[in-house]
GROMACS .gro file of C-alpha atoms in nm:
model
  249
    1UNK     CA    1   1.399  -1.347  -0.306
    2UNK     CA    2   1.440  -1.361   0.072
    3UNK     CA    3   1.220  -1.434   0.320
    4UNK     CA    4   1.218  -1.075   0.484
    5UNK     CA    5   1.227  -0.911   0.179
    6UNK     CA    6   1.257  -0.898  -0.229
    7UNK     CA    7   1.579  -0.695  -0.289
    8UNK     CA    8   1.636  -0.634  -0.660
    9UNK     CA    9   1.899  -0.451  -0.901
   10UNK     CA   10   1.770  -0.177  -1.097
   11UNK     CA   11   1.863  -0.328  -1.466
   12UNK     CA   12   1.557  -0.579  -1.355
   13UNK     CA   13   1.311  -0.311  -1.315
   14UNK     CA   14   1.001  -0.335  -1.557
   15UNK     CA   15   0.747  -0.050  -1.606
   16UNK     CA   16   0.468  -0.173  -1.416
   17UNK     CA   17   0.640  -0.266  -1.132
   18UNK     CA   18   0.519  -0.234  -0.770
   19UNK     CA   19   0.859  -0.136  -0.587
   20UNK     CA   20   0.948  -0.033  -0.235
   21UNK     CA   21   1.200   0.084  -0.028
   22UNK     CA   22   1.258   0.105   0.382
   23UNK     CA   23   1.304   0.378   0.553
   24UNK     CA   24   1.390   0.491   0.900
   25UNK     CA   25   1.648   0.176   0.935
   26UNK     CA   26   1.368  -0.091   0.791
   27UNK     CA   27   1.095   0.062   1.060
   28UNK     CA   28   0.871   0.059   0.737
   29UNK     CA   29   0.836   0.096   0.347
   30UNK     CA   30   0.750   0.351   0.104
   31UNK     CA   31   0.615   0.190  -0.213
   32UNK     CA   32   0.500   0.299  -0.529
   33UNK     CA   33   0.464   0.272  -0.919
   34UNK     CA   34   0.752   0.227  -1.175
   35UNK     CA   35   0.615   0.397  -1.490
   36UNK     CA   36   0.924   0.372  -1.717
   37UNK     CA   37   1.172   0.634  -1.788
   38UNK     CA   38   1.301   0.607  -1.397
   39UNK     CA   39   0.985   0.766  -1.289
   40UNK     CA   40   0.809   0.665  -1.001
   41UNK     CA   41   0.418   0.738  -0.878
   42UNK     CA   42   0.336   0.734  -0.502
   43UNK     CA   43   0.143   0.860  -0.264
   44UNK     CA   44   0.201   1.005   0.033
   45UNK     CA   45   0.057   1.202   0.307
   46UNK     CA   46  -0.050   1.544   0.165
   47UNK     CA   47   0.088   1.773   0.490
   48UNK     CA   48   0.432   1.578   0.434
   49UNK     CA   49   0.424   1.775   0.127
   50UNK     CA   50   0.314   2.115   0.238
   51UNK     CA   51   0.525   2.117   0.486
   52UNK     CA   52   0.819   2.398   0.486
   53UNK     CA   53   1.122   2.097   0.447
   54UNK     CA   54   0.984   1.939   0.198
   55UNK     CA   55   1.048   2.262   0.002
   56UNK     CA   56   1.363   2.298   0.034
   57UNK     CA   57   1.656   2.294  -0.185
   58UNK     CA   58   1.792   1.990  -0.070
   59UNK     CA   59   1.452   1.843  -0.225
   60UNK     CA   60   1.471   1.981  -0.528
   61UNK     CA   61   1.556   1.706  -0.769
   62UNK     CA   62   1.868   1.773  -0.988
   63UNK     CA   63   1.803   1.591  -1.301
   64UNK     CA   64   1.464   1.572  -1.400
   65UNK     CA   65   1.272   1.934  -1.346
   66UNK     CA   66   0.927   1.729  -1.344
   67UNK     CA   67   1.064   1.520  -1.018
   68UNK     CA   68   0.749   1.639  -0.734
   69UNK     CA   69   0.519   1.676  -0.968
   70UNK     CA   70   0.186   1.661  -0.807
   71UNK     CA   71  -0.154   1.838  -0.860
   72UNK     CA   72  -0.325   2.053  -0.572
   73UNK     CA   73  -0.461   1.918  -0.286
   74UNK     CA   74  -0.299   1.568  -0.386
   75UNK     CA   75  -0.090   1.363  -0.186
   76UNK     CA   76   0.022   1.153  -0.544
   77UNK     CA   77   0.305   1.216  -0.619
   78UNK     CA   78   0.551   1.182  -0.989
   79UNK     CA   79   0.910   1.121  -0.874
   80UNK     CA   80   1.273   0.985  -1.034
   81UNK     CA   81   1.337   0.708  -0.868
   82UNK     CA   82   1.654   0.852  -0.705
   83UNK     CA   83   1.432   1.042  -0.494
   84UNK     CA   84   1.218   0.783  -0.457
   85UNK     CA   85   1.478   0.562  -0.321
   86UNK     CA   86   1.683   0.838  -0.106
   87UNK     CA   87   1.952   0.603  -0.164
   88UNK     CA   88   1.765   0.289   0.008
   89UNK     CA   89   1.821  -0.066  -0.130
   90UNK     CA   90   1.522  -0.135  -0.419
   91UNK     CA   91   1.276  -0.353  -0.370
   92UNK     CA   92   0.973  -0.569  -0.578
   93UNK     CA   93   0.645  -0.664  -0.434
   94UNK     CA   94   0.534  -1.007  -0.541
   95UNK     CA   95   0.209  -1.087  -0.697
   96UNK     CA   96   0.057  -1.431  -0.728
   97UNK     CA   97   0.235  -1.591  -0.472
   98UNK     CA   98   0.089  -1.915  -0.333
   99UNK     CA   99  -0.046  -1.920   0.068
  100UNK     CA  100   0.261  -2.128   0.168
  101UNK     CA  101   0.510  -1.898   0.022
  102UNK     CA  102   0.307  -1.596   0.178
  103UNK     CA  103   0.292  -1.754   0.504
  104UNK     CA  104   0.663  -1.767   0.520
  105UNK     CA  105   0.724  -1.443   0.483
  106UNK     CA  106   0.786  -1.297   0.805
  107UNK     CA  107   0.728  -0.928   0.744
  108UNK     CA  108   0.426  -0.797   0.565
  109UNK     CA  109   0.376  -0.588   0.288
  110UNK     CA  110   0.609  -0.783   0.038
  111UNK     CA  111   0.337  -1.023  -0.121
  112UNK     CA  112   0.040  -1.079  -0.167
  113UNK     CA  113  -0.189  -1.403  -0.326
  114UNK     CA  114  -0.343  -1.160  -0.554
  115UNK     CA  115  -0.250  -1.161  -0.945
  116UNK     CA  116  -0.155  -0.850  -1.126
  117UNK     CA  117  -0.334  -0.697  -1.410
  118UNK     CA  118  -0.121  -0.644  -1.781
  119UNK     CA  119   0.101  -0.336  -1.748
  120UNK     CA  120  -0.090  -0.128  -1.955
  121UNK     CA  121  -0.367  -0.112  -1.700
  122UNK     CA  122  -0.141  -0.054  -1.421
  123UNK     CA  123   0.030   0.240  -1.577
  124UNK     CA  124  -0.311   0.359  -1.655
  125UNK     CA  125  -0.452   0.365  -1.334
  126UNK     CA  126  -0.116   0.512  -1.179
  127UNK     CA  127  -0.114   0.799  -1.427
  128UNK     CA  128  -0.484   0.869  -1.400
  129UNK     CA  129  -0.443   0.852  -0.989
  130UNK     CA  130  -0.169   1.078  -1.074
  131UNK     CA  131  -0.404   1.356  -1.217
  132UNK     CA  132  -0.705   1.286  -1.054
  133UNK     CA  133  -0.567   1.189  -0.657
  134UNK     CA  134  -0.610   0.896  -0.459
  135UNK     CA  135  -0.848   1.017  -0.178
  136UNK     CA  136  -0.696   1.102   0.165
  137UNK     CA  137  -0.397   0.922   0.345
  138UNK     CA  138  -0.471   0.743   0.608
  139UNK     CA  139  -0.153   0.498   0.763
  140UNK     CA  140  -0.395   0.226   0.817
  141UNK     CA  141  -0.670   0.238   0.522
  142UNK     CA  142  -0.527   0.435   0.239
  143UNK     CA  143  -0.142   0.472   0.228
  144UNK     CA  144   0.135   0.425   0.034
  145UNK     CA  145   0.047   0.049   0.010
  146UNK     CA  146  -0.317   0.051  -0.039
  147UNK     CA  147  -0.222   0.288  -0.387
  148UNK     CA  148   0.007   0.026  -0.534
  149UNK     CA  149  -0.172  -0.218  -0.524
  150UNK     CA  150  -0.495  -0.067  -0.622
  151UNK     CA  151  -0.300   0.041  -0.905
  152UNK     CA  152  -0.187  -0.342  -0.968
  153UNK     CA  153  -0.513  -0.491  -0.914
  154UNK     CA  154  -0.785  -0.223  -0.949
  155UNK     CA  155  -0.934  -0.404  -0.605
  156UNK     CA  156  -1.114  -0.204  -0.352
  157UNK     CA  157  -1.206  -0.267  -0.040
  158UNK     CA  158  -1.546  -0.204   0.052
  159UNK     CA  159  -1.563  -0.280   0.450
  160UNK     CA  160  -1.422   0.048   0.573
  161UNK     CA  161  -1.448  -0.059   0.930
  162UNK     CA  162  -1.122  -0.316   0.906
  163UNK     CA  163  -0.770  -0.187   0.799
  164UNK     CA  164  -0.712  -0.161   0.402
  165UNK     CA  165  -0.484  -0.362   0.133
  166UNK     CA  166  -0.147  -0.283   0.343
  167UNK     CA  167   0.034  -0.592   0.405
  168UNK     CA  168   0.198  -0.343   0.632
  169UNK     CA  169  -0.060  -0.224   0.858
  170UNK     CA  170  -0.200  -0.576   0.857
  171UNK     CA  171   0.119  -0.639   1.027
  172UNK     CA  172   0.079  -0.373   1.292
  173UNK     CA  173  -0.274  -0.509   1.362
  174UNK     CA  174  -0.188  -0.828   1.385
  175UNK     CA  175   0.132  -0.870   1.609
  176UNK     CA  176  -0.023  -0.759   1.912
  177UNK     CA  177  -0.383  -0.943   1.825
  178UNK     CA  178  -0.182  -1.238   1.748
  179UNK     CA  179  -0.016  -1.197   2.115
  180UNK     CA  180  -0.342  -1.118   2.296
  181UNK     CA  181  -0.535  -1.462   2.126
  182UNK     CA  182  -0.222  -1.676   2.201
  183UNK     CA  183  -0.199  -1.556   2.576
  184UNK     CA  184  -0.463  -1.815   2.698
  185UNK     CA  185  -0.188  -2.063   2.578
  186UNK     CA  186   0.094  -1.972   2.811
  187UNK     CA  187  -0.175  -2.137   3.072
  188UNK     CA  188  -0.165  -2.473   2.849
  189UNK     CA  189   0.200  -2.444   2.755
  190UNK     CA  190   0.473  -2.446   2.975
  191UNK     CA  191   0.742  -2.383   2.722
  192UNK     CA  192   0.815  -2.041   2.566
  193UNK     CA  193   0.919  -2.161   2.230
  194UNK     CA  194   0.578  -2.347   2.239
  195UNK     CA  195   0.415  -2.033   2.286
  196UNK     CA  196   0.623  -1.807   2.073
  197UNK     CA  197   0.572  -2.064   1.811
  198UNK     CA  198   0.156  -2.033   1.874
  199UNK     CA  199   0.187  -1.625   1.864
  200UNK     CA  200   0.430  -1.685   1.540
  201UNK     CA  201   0.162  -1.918   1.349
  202UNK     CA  202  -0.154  -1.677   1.481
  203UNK     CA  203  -0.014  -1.372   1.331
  204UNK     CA  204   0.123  -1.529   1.018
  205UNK     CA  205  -0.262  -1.640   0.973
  206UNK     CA  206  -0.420  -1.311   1.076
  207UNK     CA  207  -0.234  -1.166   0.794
  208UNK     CA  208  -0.321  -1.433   0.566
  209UNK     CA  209  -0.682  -1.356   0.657
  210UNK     CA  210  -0.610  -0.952   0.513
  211UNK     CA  211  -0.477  -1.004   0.222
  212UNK     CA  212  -0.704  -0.886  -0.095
  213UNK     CA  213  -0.635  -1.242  -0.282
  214UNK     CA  214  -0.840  -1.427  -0.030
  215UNK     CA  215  -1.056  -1.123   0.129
  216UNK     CA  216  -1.417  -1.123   0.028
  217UNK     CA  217  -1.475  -0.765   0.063
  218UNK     CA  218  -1.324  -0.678  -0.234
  219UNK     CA  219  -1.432  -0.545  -0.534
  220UNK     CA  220  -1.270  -0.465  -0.924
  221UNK     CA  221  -1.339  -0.046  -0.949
  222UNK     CA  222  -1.278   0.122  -1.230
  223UNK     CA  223  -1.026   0.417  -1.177
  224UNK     CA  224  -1.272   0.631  -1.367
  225UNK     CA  225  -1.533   0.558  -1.034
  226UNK     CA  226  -1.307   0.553  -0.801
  227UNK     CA  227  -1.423   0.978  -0.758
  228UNK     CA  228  -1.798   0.879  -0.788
  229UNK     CA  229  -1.741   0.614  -0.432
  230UNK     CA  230  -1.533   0.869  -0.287
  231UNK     CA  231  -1.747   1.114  -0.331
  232UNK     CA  232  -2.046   0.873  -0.256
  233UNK     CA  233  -1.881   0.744   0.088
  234UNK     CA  234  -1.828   1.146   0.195
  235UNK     CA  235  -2.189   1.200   0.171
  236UNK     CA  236  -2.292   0.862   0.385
  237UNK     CA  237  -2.062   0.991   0.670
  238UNK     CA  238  -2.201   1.332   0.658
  239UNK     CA  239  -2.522   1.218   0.738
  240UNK     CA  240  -2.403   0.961   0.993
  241UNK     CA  241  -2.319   1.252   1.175
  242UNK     CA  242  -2.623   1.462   1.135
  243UNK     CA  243  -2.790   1.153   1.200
  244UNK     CA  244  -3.004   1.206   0.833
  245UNK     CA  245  -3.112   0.949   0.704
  246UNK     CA  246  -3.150   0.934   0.305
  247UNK     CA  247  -3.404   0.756   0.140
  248UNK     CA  248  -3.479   0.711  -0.263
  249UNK     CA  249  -3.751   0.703  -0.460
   0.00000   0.00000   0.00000
């Protein structure tokens, strides 16, 4: 295991397993659910999939005729994990890790403090999400991320204001953040390693700060309610914006 990333072969792979892969020459990574029998669940943004392309033949997986399976309207999605790959390297995100060995990871979304359930309840949750959905994508609270490692840890976030469980978009948030709170610094510090060093350790912590083992926002949801919040949460911002107000006796 590296410090950028956690490049594996495929004879290590265990069902259960939260894997990734980069795309777009490491600009980010696509991770889901290894379910056994070289399948893979994901998610991923629902017009990606409606989209005239992703139709095509060249998509059209030549070994297992259940590769794309998805329901209507969902952006979950049951793939081989050829096409899951799209031949990029293979990748396992780490659970448990301890804050020293997170805080020297340089890029986000590989680790996280949290611990993993037993298998059986990640499958579970991955297969159900697979029926049922996984609520709308959204890069910053609900991607690709945010589904593994609900489906790892069955933690939600409840604070829908701040970004989600992405170690990725964490990232995002914080490099610039990290930048901005350091700048006062540059006045105080004459050297630029100094500073780079004061940016480095600020957005190491800012992601430290996100990540669901140490967040206290979080919250064990069953997948079986996960429809009931969802459904619960559409009705609160409906009447944000018709400015109702609910009340229950």
């Amino acid at each position: 295991m590296g410090l950028l990333t956690n490049k594996m072969e495929r004879e290590e792979l265990k069902a259960g397993d939260h894997i990734y892969t980069y795309r777009a020459v490491f600009a980010y990574s696509h991770h889901g659910i290894f379910v056994g029998g070289s399948k893979v669940v994901h998610f991923r943004p629902e017009h990606n999939l409606n989209s005239p392309s992703s139709s095509s033949s060249e998509d059209i997986c030549p070994t297992f005729p259940d590769c794309g399976f998805r329901q209507p309207n969902s952006g979950v999605v049951l793939s081989c994990l050829d096409c899951f790959l799209k031949n990029g390297s293979l990748h396992r995100f780490e659970y448990g890790v301890s804050p020293s060995v997170f805080l020297t990871k340089v890029r986000g979304g590989t680790c996280t403090t949290a611990q993993s359930d037993p298998t059986d309840s990640v499958i579970h949750r991955a297969m159900y999400l697979l029926q049922n959905g996984f609520g709308n994508y959204d890069v910053f609270k609900n991607n690709c991320e945010d589904f593994a490692l609900y489906c790892k840890t069955g933690l939600l976030i409840m604070d829908k204001l701040g970004v989600g469980r992405s170690g990725q978009a964490s990232s995002v948030v914080g490099a610039p953040l990290a930048a901005v709170l350091s700048s006062p610094f540059s006045l105080l510090i004459p050297n630029p390693i100094g500073v780079a060093t004061v940016t480095a350790g600020m957005y190491c912590m800012s992601r430290y700060a996100t990540d669901i083992g140490v967040r206290r926002d979080v919250v064990k949801v069953s997948v079986e309610d996960l429809k009931s919040i969802e459904e619960a949460e559409g009705e609160e911002e409906e009447d944000s914006d018709t400015g109702l107000v609910r009340v229950t006796i």
